[in-house]
Structure formats: structure tokens, C-alpha cells
Tab-separated table of C-alpha atoms in Angstrom:
chain	number	residue	atom	x	y	z
A	18	MET	CA	-18.533	0.807	28.202
A	19	ILE	CA	-15.144	-0.355	26.987
A	20	GLU	CA	-16.379	-3.956	27.110
A	21	VAL	CA	-19.407	-3.082	24.995
A	22	LEU	CA	-17.130	-1.593	22.352
A	23	GLY	CA	-14.920	-4.652	22.188
A	24	GLY	CA	-12.566	-4.369	25.159
A	25	GLU	CA	-9.041	-5.412	24.204
A	26	LEU	CA	-9.900	-5.276	20.524
A	27	LEU	CA	-10.853	-1.624	20.822
A	28	VAL	CA	-7.542	-0.893	22.550
A	29	ALA	CA	-5.708	-2.685	19.734
A	30	LEU	CA	-7.658	-0.826	17.026
A	31	VAL	CA	-6.970	2.591	18.529
A	32	LEU	CA	-3.293	1.907	19.244
A	33	ALA	CA	-2.830	0.407	15.769
A	34	ALA	CA	-4.267	3.581	14.239
A	35	PHE	CA	-1.921	5.601	16.439
A	36	VAL	CA	1.306	3.734	15.542
A	37	THR	CA	0.332	3.790	11.882
A	38	TYR	CA	-0.086	7.554	11.959
A	39	LEU	CA	3.165	7.862	13.890
A	40	TRP	CA	5.121	6.614	10.849
A	41	ARG	CA	3.266	9.009	8.561
A	42	GLY	CA	3.596	12.021	10.843
A	43	LEU	CA	7.261	11.294	11.498
A	44	GLY	CA	7.758	11.180	7.741
A	45	VAL	CA	6.382	14.719	7.390
A	46	ALA	CA	8.535	15.955	10.292
A	47	LEU	CA	11.711	14.510	8.753
A	48	SER	CA	10.944	15.362	5.138
A	49	GLY	CA	11.579	19.095	5.383
A	50	LYS	CA	15.198	18.476	6.262
A	51	LEU	CA	16.191	16.504	3.166
A	52	ASN	CA	17.192	17.835	-0.224
A	53	VAL	CA	15.698	15.808	-3.100
A	54	LYS	CA	19.080	15.768	-4.805
A	55	SER	CA	20.933	14.533	-1.736
A	56	ALA	CA	22.352	11.018	-1.433
A	57	ILE	CA	20.387	10.405	1.775
A	58	PHE	CA	17.117	11.160	-0.017
A	59	GLU	CA	17.936	8.639	-2.740
A	60	TRP	CA	18.843	6.052	-0.097
A	61	VAL	CA	15.496	6.579	1.686
A	62	ALA	CA	13.708	6.163	-1.665
A	63	CYS	CA	15.618	2.904	-2.290
A	64	VAL	CA	14.606	1.638	1.162
A	65	ALA	CA	10.958	2.537	0.437
A	66	TYR	CA	10.962	0.660	-2.869
A	67	ALA	CA	12.735	-2.351	-1.351
A	68	LEU	CA	10.163	-2.482	1.475
A	69	LEU	CA	7.278	-2.317	-0.986
A	70	ALA	CA	8.765	-4.938	-3.303
A	71	GLY	CA	9.399	-7.196	-0.316
A	72	LEU	CA	5.806	-6.785	0.791
A	73	ILE	CA	4.366	-7.478	-2.664
A	74	ALA	CA	6.607	-10.520	-3.191
A	75	ARG	CA	5.586	-11.866	0.195
A	76	MET	CA	1.898	-11.452	-0.694
A	77	ILE	CA	2.497	-13.510	-3.839
A	78	PHE	CA	4.898	-16.172	-2.506
A	79	LEU	CA	4.133	-16.440	1.228
A	80	PRO	CA	0.827	-14.680	1.891
A	81	SER	CA	-0.796	-14.554	5.283
A	82	GLY	CA	-4.552	-14.134	5.532
A	83	PRO	CA	-7.085	-15.407	2.994
A	84	LEU	CA	-4.582	-15.775	0.123
A	85	ALA	CA	-2.788	-18.525	2.052
A	86	GLU	CA	-5.669	-20.781	0.960
A	87	THR	CA	-4.581	-20.576	-2.682
A	88	ALA	CA	-1.778	-22.708	-4.144
A	89	LEU	CA	1.680	-21.224	-4.715
A	90	PRO	CA	1.975	-22.398	-8.360
A	91	ASP	CA	-1.440	-20.821	-9.077
A	92	ARG	CA	-0.420	-17.459	-7.624
A	93	VAL	CA	2.896	-17.461	-9.484
A	94	ALA	CA	1.210	-18.408	-12.779
A	95	ALA	CA	-1.423	-15.678	-12.306
A	96	ALA	CA	1.231	-13.063	-11.479
A	97	ALA	CA	3.335	-14.125	-14.489
A	98	LEU	CA	0.339	-13.899	-16.841
A	99	ALA	CA	-0.600	-10.458	-15.496
A	100	PHE	CA	2.976	-9.244	-15.924
A	101	THR	CA	3.264	-10.617	-19.479
A	102	LEU	CA	-0.082	-9.298	-20.742
A	103	PHE	CA	0.535	-5.923	-19.089
A	104	PHE	CA	3.689	-5.373	-21.123
A	105	LEU	CA	2.275	-6.964	-24.302
A	106	THR	CA	-0.648	-4.501	-24.190
A	107	ARG	CA	1.602	-1.449	-23.728
A	108	LYS	CA	1.014	-1.296	-20.002
A	109	ASN	CA	-2.750	-1.663	-19.896
A	110	LEU	CA	-3.466	-1.974	-16.166
A	111	LEU	CA	-7.033	-3.195	-16.614
A	112	ILE	CA	-5.949	-6.119	-18.801
A	113	GLY	CA	-2.998	-6.859	-16.529
A	114	VAL	CA	-4.878	-7.056	-13.241
A	115	SER	CA	-8.011	-8.710	-14.649
A	116	SER	CA	-6.008	-11.469	-16.368
A	117	GLY	CA	-4.178	-12.215	-13.114
A	118	PHE	CA	-7.484	-12.243	-11.256
A	119	ALA	CA	-9.176	-14.513	-13.812
A	120	LEU	CA	-6.347	-17.044	-13.935
A	121	LEU	CA	-6.125	-17.345	-10.143
A	122	VAL	CA	-9.913	-17.808	-9.870
A	123	LEU	CA	-9.940	-20.482	-12.618
A	124	LEU	CA	-6.966	-22.386	-11.221
A	125	THR	CA	-8.412	-22.296	-7.698
A	126	LEU	CA	-11.801	-23.496	-8.990
A	127	GLY	CA	-10.030	-26.228	-10.970
A	128	ARG	CA	-8.335	-27.518	-7.832
A	129	GLY	CA	-11.706	-27.532	-6.074
A	130	TRP	CA	-13.227	-29.685	-8.828
A	131	ALA	CA	-10.185	-31.944	-9.094
A	132	GLY	CA	-10.104	-32.432	-5.328
B	8	MET	CA	5.266	22.648	-15.377
B	9	SER	CA	1.724	21.642	-16.158
B	10	SER	CA	-1.247	23.361	-14.566
B	11	ALA	CA	-4.870	22.297	-14.205
B	12	GLY	CA	-5.830	25.975	-13.879
B	13	SER	CA	-6.458	26.180	-10.150
B	14	PRO	CA	-5.993	24.066	-7.014
B	15	ALA	CA	-9.705	23.136	-7.135
B	16	LYS	CA	-9.351	21.929	-10.715
B	17	ALA	CA	-6.247	19.967	-9.732
B	18	ALA	CA	-8.276	18.241	-6.999
B	19	LEU	CA	-10.951	17.373	-9.581
B	20	ARG	CA	-8.291	16.010	-11.900
B	21	GLY	CA	-7.053	13.824	-9.041
B	22	LEU	CA	-10.599	12.578	-8.492
B	23	ARG	CA	-10.969	11.693	-12.158
B	24	VAL	CA	-7.630	9.852	-12.365
B	25	GLY	CA	-8.436	7.831	-9.248
B	26	PHE	CA	-11.896	6.956	-10.552
B	27	GLY	CA	-11.416	3.760	-12.548
B	28	VAL	CA	-8.903	0.955	-12.217
B	29	PRO	CA	-7.238	2.279	-9.027
B	30	MET	CA	-10.609	2.695	-7.303
B	31	CYS	CA	-11.814	-0.759	-8.371
B	32	VAL	CA	-8.623	-2.482	-7.231
B	33	LEU	CA	-8.757	-0.804	-3.822
B	34	ALA	CA	-12.452	-1.547	-3.328
B	35	ALA	CA	-11.886	-5.181	-4.332
B	36	SER	CA	-8.943	-5.523	-1.956
B	37	PHE	CA	-11.029	-4.205	0.915
B	38	LEU	CA	-13.864	-6.605	0.005
B	39	GLY	CA	-11.448	-9.303	1.094
B	40	PHE	CA	-10.680	-7.413	4.286
B	41	GLY	CA	-14.378	-6.926	5.064
B	42	ALA	CA	-15.003	-10.650	4.660
B	43	LEU	CA	-12.038	-11.438	6.916
B	44	VAL	CA	-13.411	-9.070	9.571
B	45	ARG	CA	-16.718	-10.914	9.626
B	46	GLU	CA	-15.145	-14.388	9.616
B	47	SER	CA	-13.029	-13.364	12.607
B	48	GLY	CA	-16.118	-12.456	14.612
B	49	MET	CA	-15.455	-8.722	14.621
B	50	ALA	CA	-18.185	-6.111	14.185
B	51	LEU	CA	-18.614	-4.131	10.975
B	52	TRP	CA	-17.895	-0.821	12.674
B	53	GLN	CA	-14.599	-2.201	13.978
B	54	GLY	CA	-13.564	-3.105	10.450
B	55	LEU	CA	-14.659	0.307	9.177
B	56	PHE	CA	-12.782	2.022	11.996
B	57	SER	CA	-9.631	0.149	11.012
B	58	THR	CA	-9.991	1.066	7.325
B	59	ALA	CA	-10.873	4.695	8.074
B	60	SER	CA	-8.063	5.296	10.564
B	61	ALA	CA	-5.135	3.092	9.572
B	62	TRP	CA	-5.849	2.574	5.851
B	63	ALA	CA	-2.871	0.292	5.336
B	64	LEU	CA	-4.086	-3.149	4.376
B	65	PRO	CA	-1.239	-5.484	5.444
B	66	GLY	CA	-1.277	-4.060	8.966
B	67	GLN	CA	-5.063	-4.322	9.102
B	68	VAL	CA	-4.951	-7.980	8.069
B	69	ALA	CA	-2.275	-8.631	10.719
B	70	LEU	CA	-4.484	-6.996	13.355
B	71	VAL	CA	-7.544	-9.082	12.504
B	72	GLU	CA	-5.620	-12.355	12.314
B	73	LEU	CA	-3.724	-11.795	15.556
B	74	HIS	CA	-6.921	-10.802	17.307
B	75	ALA	CA	-8.611	-13.955	15.993
B	76	VAL	CA	-5.948	-16.158	17.591
B	77	GLY	CA	-6.238	-14.262	20.881
B	78	ALA	CA	-3.017	-12.241	20.826
B	79	PRO	CA	-2.774	-9.479	23.470
B	80	PRO	CA	-3.160	-5.846	22.292
B	81	LEU	CA	0.526	-5.057	22.814
B	82	ALA	CA	1.642	-7.896	20.512
B	83	ILE	CA	-0.887	-6.754	17.915
B	84	VAL	CA	0.295	-3.161	18.037
B	85	VAL	CA	3.965	-4.158	17.682
B	86	ALA	CA	3.157	-6.343	14.658
B	87	VAL	CA	1.090	-3.573	13.051
B	88	GLY	CA	3.821	-1.015	13.727
B	89	LEU	CA	6.482	-3.205	12.123
B	90	SER	CA	4.312	-4.023	9.130
B	91	ASN	CA	3.553	-0.342	8.513
B	92	ALA	CA	7.116	0.965	8.901
B	93	ARG	CA	7.245	1.333	5.109
B	94	LEU	CA	5.060	4.427	5.495
B	95	LEU	CA	7.989	6.396	6.945
B	96	PRO	CA	10.331	6.241	3.914
B	97	MET	CA	7.276	6.517	1.647
B	98	VAL	CA	6.174	9.805	3.224
B	99	ILE	CA	9.726	11.191	3.229
B	100	THR	CA	10.070	10.323	-0.467
B	101	LEU	CA	6.714	11.826	-1.435
B	102	MET	CA	6.663	15.075	0.566
B	103	PRO	CA	9.113	17.095	-1.560
B	104	TYR	CA	6.830	16.525	-4.551
B	105	LEU	CA	3.772	17.772	-2.650
B	106	ALA	CA	5.594	20.755	-1.205
B	107	ASP	CA	4.311	24.307	-1.617
B	108	GLN	CA	6.004	26.980	0.461
B	109	ASN	CA	2.808	29.030	0.707
B	110	ARG	CA	0.834	26.205	2.269
B	111	PRO	CA	0.661	25.899	6.080
B	112	ARG	CA	2.638	22.957	7.365
B	113	TRP	CA	-0.226	21.463	9.407
B	114	GLN	CA	-1.988	20.579	6.179
B	115	TYR	CA	0.795	18.134	5.394
B	116	TYR	CA	0.399	16.489	8.783
B	117	VAL	CA	-3.283	15.981	7.980
B	118	ALA	CA	-2.699	14.838	4.389
B	119	ALA	CA	-0.048	12.328	5.531
B	120	ASN	CA	-2.833	10.204	6.991
B	121	TRP	CA	-3.871	9.345	3.407
B	122	VAL	CA	-0.443	8.313	2.173
B	123	ALA	CA	-0.870	4.717	1.019
B	124	VAL	CA	0.776	2.782	-1.778
B	125	THR	CA	-1.701	3.511	-4.594
B	126	GLY	CA	-1.932	7.262	-4.078
B	127	TRP	CA	1.767	7.448	-3.315
B	128	ALA	CA	2.719	5.855	-6.642
B	129	ALA	CA	0.201	8.021	-8.525
B	130	ALA	CA	1.447	11.251	-6.916
B	131	LEU	CA	5.111	10.360	-7.524
B	132	ARG	CA	4.209	9.946	-11.192
B	133	ALA	CA	2.082	13.076	-11.651
B	134	CYS	CA	3.104	15.690	-9.079
B	135	PRO	CA	6.734	16.489	-9.981
B	136	GLY	CA	5.505	18.101	-13.226
B	137	MET	CA	2.807	20.213	-11.569
B	138	VAL	CA	2.840	23.768	-10.289
B	139	ALA	CA	3.437	23.717	-6.533
B	140	GLU	CA	0.035	24.945	-5.362
B	141	GLU	CA	-1.819	22.184	-7.245
B	142	ARG	CA	0.146	19.197	-5.957
B	143	LEU	CA	-1.471	18.593	-2.588
B	144	PRO	CA	-5.024	19.161	-3.960
B	145	TYR	CA	-4.320	16.604	-6.712
B	146	PHE	CA	-3.088	14.051	-4.199
B	147	MET	CA	-6.035	14.628	-1.868
B	148	GLY	CA	-8.527	14.497	-4.752
B	149	TYR	CA	-7.093	11.141	-5.786
B	150	SER	CA	-7.155	9.853	-2.203
B	151	MET	CA	-10.734	11.010	-1.678
B	152	VAL	CA	-11.821	8.533	-4.338
B	153	LEU	CA	-9.769	5.643	-2.994
B	154	TRP	CA	-10.537	6.113	0.689
B	155	PRO	CA	-14.366	6.036	0.424
B	156	ALA	CA	-14.011	3.146	-2.048
B	157	SER	CA	-12.002	1.272	0.597
B	158	LEU	CA	-14.685	1.915	3.222
B	159	ALA	CA	-17.406	0.787	0.812
B	160	GLY	CA	-15.339	-2.306	-0.050
B	161	THR	CA	-14.975	-3.152	3.650
B	162	ALA	CA	-18.738	-2.855	4.228
B	163	ILE	CA	-19.714	-4.785	1.091
B	164	GLY	CA	-17.151	-7.517	1.805
B	165	PHE	CA	-18.568	-7.822	5.322
B	166	ALA	CA	-22.113	-8.109	3.963
B	167	LEU	CA	-21.200	-10.591	1.220
B	168	ALA	CA	-18.878	-12.797	3.302
B	169	GLY	CA	-19.756	-16.372	2.471
B	170	ALA	CA	-22.143	-15.386	-0.340
B	171	VAL	CA	-19.481	-15.132	-3.071
B	172	PRO	CA	-17.637	-18.275	-4.239
B	173	VAL	CA	-14.411	-18.599	-2.261
B	174	ALA	CA	-12.276	-18.687	-5.425
B	175	VAL	CA	-13.702	-15.331	-6.553
B	176	SER	CA	-13.130	-13.607	-3.220
B	177	LEU	CA	-9.562	-14.965	-3.167
B	178	GLY	CA	-9.046	-13.608	-6.675
B	179	LEU	CA	-10.262	-10.198	-5.509
B	180	VAL	CA	-7.755	-10.168	-2.656
B	181	PHE	CA	-5.059	-11.094	-5.164
B	182	LEU	CA	-5.799	-7.956	-7.231
B	183	ASN	CA	-3.928	-5.874	-4.665
B	184	PRO	CA	-0.411	-7.386	-4.967
B	185	ILE	CA	-0.839	-7.796	-8.737
B	186	TYR	CA	-1.788	-4.163	-9.171
B	187	PHE	CA	1.130	-2.915	-7.089
B	188	MET	CA	3.536	-5.196	-8.920
B	189	LEU	CA	2.464	-3.802	-12.305
B	190	VAL	CA	2.463	-0.168	-11.155
B	191	PHE	CA	6.022	-0.420	-9.890
B	192	ALA	CA	7.217	-2.434	-12.874
B	193	ALA	CA	5.863	0.339	-15.118
B	194	ASP	CA	6.807	3.446	-13.130
B	195	VAL	CA	10.229	2.945	-11.706
B	196	SER	CA	13.156	3.579	-14.007
B	197	SER	CA	16.127	4.950	-12.044
B	198	PRO	CA	18.741	2.135	-11.791
B	199	PRO	CA	19.185	2.136	-7.989
B	200	ARG	CA	15.420	2.067	-7.439
B	201	VAL	CA	14.909	-0.759	-9.947
B	202	ALA	CA	17.663	-2.704	-8.167
B	203	ALA	CA	15.972	-1.981	-4.830
B	204	LEU	CA	12.699	-3.408	-6.190
B	205	VAL	CA	14.355	-6.575	-7.520
B	206	LEU	CA	16.468	-7.203	-4.411
B	207	GLY	CA	13.526	-6.420	-2.137
B	208	ALA	CA	11.302	-8.876	-4.020
B	209	ILE	CA	13.916	-11.614	-3.545
B	210	LEU	CA	14.838	-10.842	0.057
B	211	GLY	CA	11.304	-10.197	1.322
B	212	PRO	CA	10.002	-13.781	1.167
B	213	LEU	CA	13.404	-15.278	2.138
B	214	LEU	CA	13.756	-13.177	5.287
B	215	PHE	CA	10.126	-13.848	6.142
B	216	LEU	CA	11.071	-17.525	6.528
B	217	VAL	CA	13.776	-16.531	9.013
B	218	THR	CA	12.076	-13.786	11.024
B	219	PRO	CA	8.434	-13.057	10.135
B	220	ASP	CA	8.076	-9.957	12.330
B	221	TRP	CA	11.272	-8.161	11.339
B	222	SER	CA	11.552	-9.372	7.745
B	223	LEU	CA	10.017	-6.304	6.097
B	224	LEU	CA	12.158	-3.805	7.963
B	225	LEU	CA	15.322	-5.835	7.330
B	226	THR	CA	14.385	-6.281	3.664
B	227	GLY	CA	13.965	-2.545	3.216
B	228	VAL	CA	17.192	-1.567	4.912
B	229	ILE	CA	19.389	-4.333	3.445
B	230	ALA	CA	18.039	-4.396	-0.124
B	231	GLY	CA	17.653	-0.609	-0.231
B	232	THR	CA	21.163	0.029	1.047
B	233	VAL	CA	22.812	-2.527	-1.255
B	234	ALA	CA	20.964	-1.144	-4.285
B	235	PHE	CA	21.858	2.409	-3.313
B	236	LEU	CA	25.564	1.694	-2.672
B	237	ALA	CA	25.920	-0.312	-5.871
B	238	LEU	CA	24.172	1.991	-8.326
B	239	HIS	CA	23.789	5.514	-6.945
B	240	ARG	CA	25.836	8.055	-8.894
B	241	ARG	CA	26.826	11.321	-7.331
B	242	ARG	CA	25.459	14.276	-9.249
């Protein structure tokens, strides 16, 4: 039965779901004990933002997965354009993300034609 | 304190706010995941199970890639656990703004399963100004747009794998980091948190070159602590 469902992969999927929930559940358990105005709470928030920024920067500069097939200068240019247009349009998310998307697609296509 | 009128109306408001750019970005990101699932030889239901249960994209991508190269389950689980450690400080930071003393605590343990970056950022923006009883319904309403959209994205990406030009599917995957980058650049204003974002963005890729597995955790603790010590003011 286990083999039919994917054997080791099924084990990995279930355990991955479990460890992922563990972080979330632990967060709820710990959260009741912290005052929002306390220094520890602010430190935890700083750690959360640093983790997220690190993750996002890694996805742009050193991605794993499909994005690794794109070129670094193309990703940086697309991110820079998205950032610039976002603030020029008074924080219009649609324009920001779609311009980044469009530039990366065009640059990647361009490399395909050039190569 | 703003009020939508009732908890049910707050949930509807959450649905409406999620419906639009956030929903499209999430669906597009999971298109990329669905395609990756198929290219790695996994079944659709396995990809859907991953999206439904874990719903944390970087860990899901790590799982699929490690499985594709034949890594044992234990190695996969450790990598996923490390990559999802961010959820702990995220949940701790969000919970006070979802809190309602009249609500049974188990509901928060259930709701925590839907804490992911997009909904987290949206709730941190909207919930502090809401009456207590409407906060959790708003967050869940918002998440109940994004979560089905992620499942649909996974399925459609699986079905379309190979049918869409590679450049377009890569662009869709790129929407995710771009969206998060803009949301944080727009939302975060307190000096220590801005410093944490900037330091984290610099340290994240650098530490990844040194120690891929531990880089995120180290980035969070080092950049977060430095930013906090340098700029936090006692109130």
C-alpha cells in the first residue's frame, strides 16, 4: 500500500507537513507569553523580517529550482524595474509585479534568440 | 478601531482584499511548483498534498528537488524544517494582532496552519486597527482565497508543464519574490525592522554561499539581532 502511494516520497511528504506545522503550532504556544511592547517581541519581529528578506534576496540572487535557469543580470534588472515602477506609481502592486515579470520574460527570451 | 459590522462581514472583507493581485501572484507562483512536480516525476496528488498541508513554497520546492536527486526522507525533512523555520517568528509576531480573549485557543492552533508570507503581511497591515472579534475571521477569509488559488495553481501548472514557453513559466515563478519584495518595501517602517530587512537581504545570499542549509536561520538570528540591538529604543 505504502509503495503504491509513493513509498519514501509519501513518508517525506507527511513528515514535511508535520515539521512545517510544528513551527506554526509552536509559534501559537509561545505567542501568548509575550507582550507586544516588550523588547523580546520586537527582537522576534526583527528576526522574522531578516529571515524573510534573506529568503527573498536568495530567490533573486541565488535561486534554487526553476529560477536557476534564468540569468542573474536579468533577475536583478527585472527586480530593479519592479521596485522603481512600484514607487513611481505610488505603490501600485499590479504595475510593480507585472513589469518585473515582463522584463524577466523578455530578457530570457532575448537570450534564447541570441544563443 | 474599525469594524466591518460582524465577524462574518470581516471574513468577507478578507475574501475581497485577497481576491485580486495577491491571489494572482500566489496562483502564478504555484503554477511553477505544479510544473516542477510533474518534471520531477511526482504525481499530481502528491503535489496537491504538499500545497494543501505545508503551504510554504520554498520548503515545497526543496522537497521536490531533493526527492528528484534521490535524497533519503530524513535529509528532505531536515532541509524542509530548516527552510520553514521562519514560520515560528512569523506566527509569534502575528498572533497578538489576531488575538481575541473570547475566542477558544484551539482556533488559533487551527488557523496557524494558514500563516504564510502573503496573508501574514496583509494581516499585520490590517488587523491592528480592527475590533478583536473580527481579526481572525478577516485573516481566515483572506487565506481562504489564497489557499484554493494555490491548489488550483499547482494543478494547472502540472497540467500545463511543457505547454507554456519556458521564459513565461520562469517569469511566473519570479512573481513570488518580486511581490514579497514590494510588499515589505511598502509596509515596513519601524527603523529596527527596516534595518533587519536590509541586513537580511545582504546576509541571506552571502551566508548561502557558505552554508546552504543553515544560511536562512543564521541570517535571521544575526541580521535580526544586529538590527534590534542597533536601533531598538526602549519605550
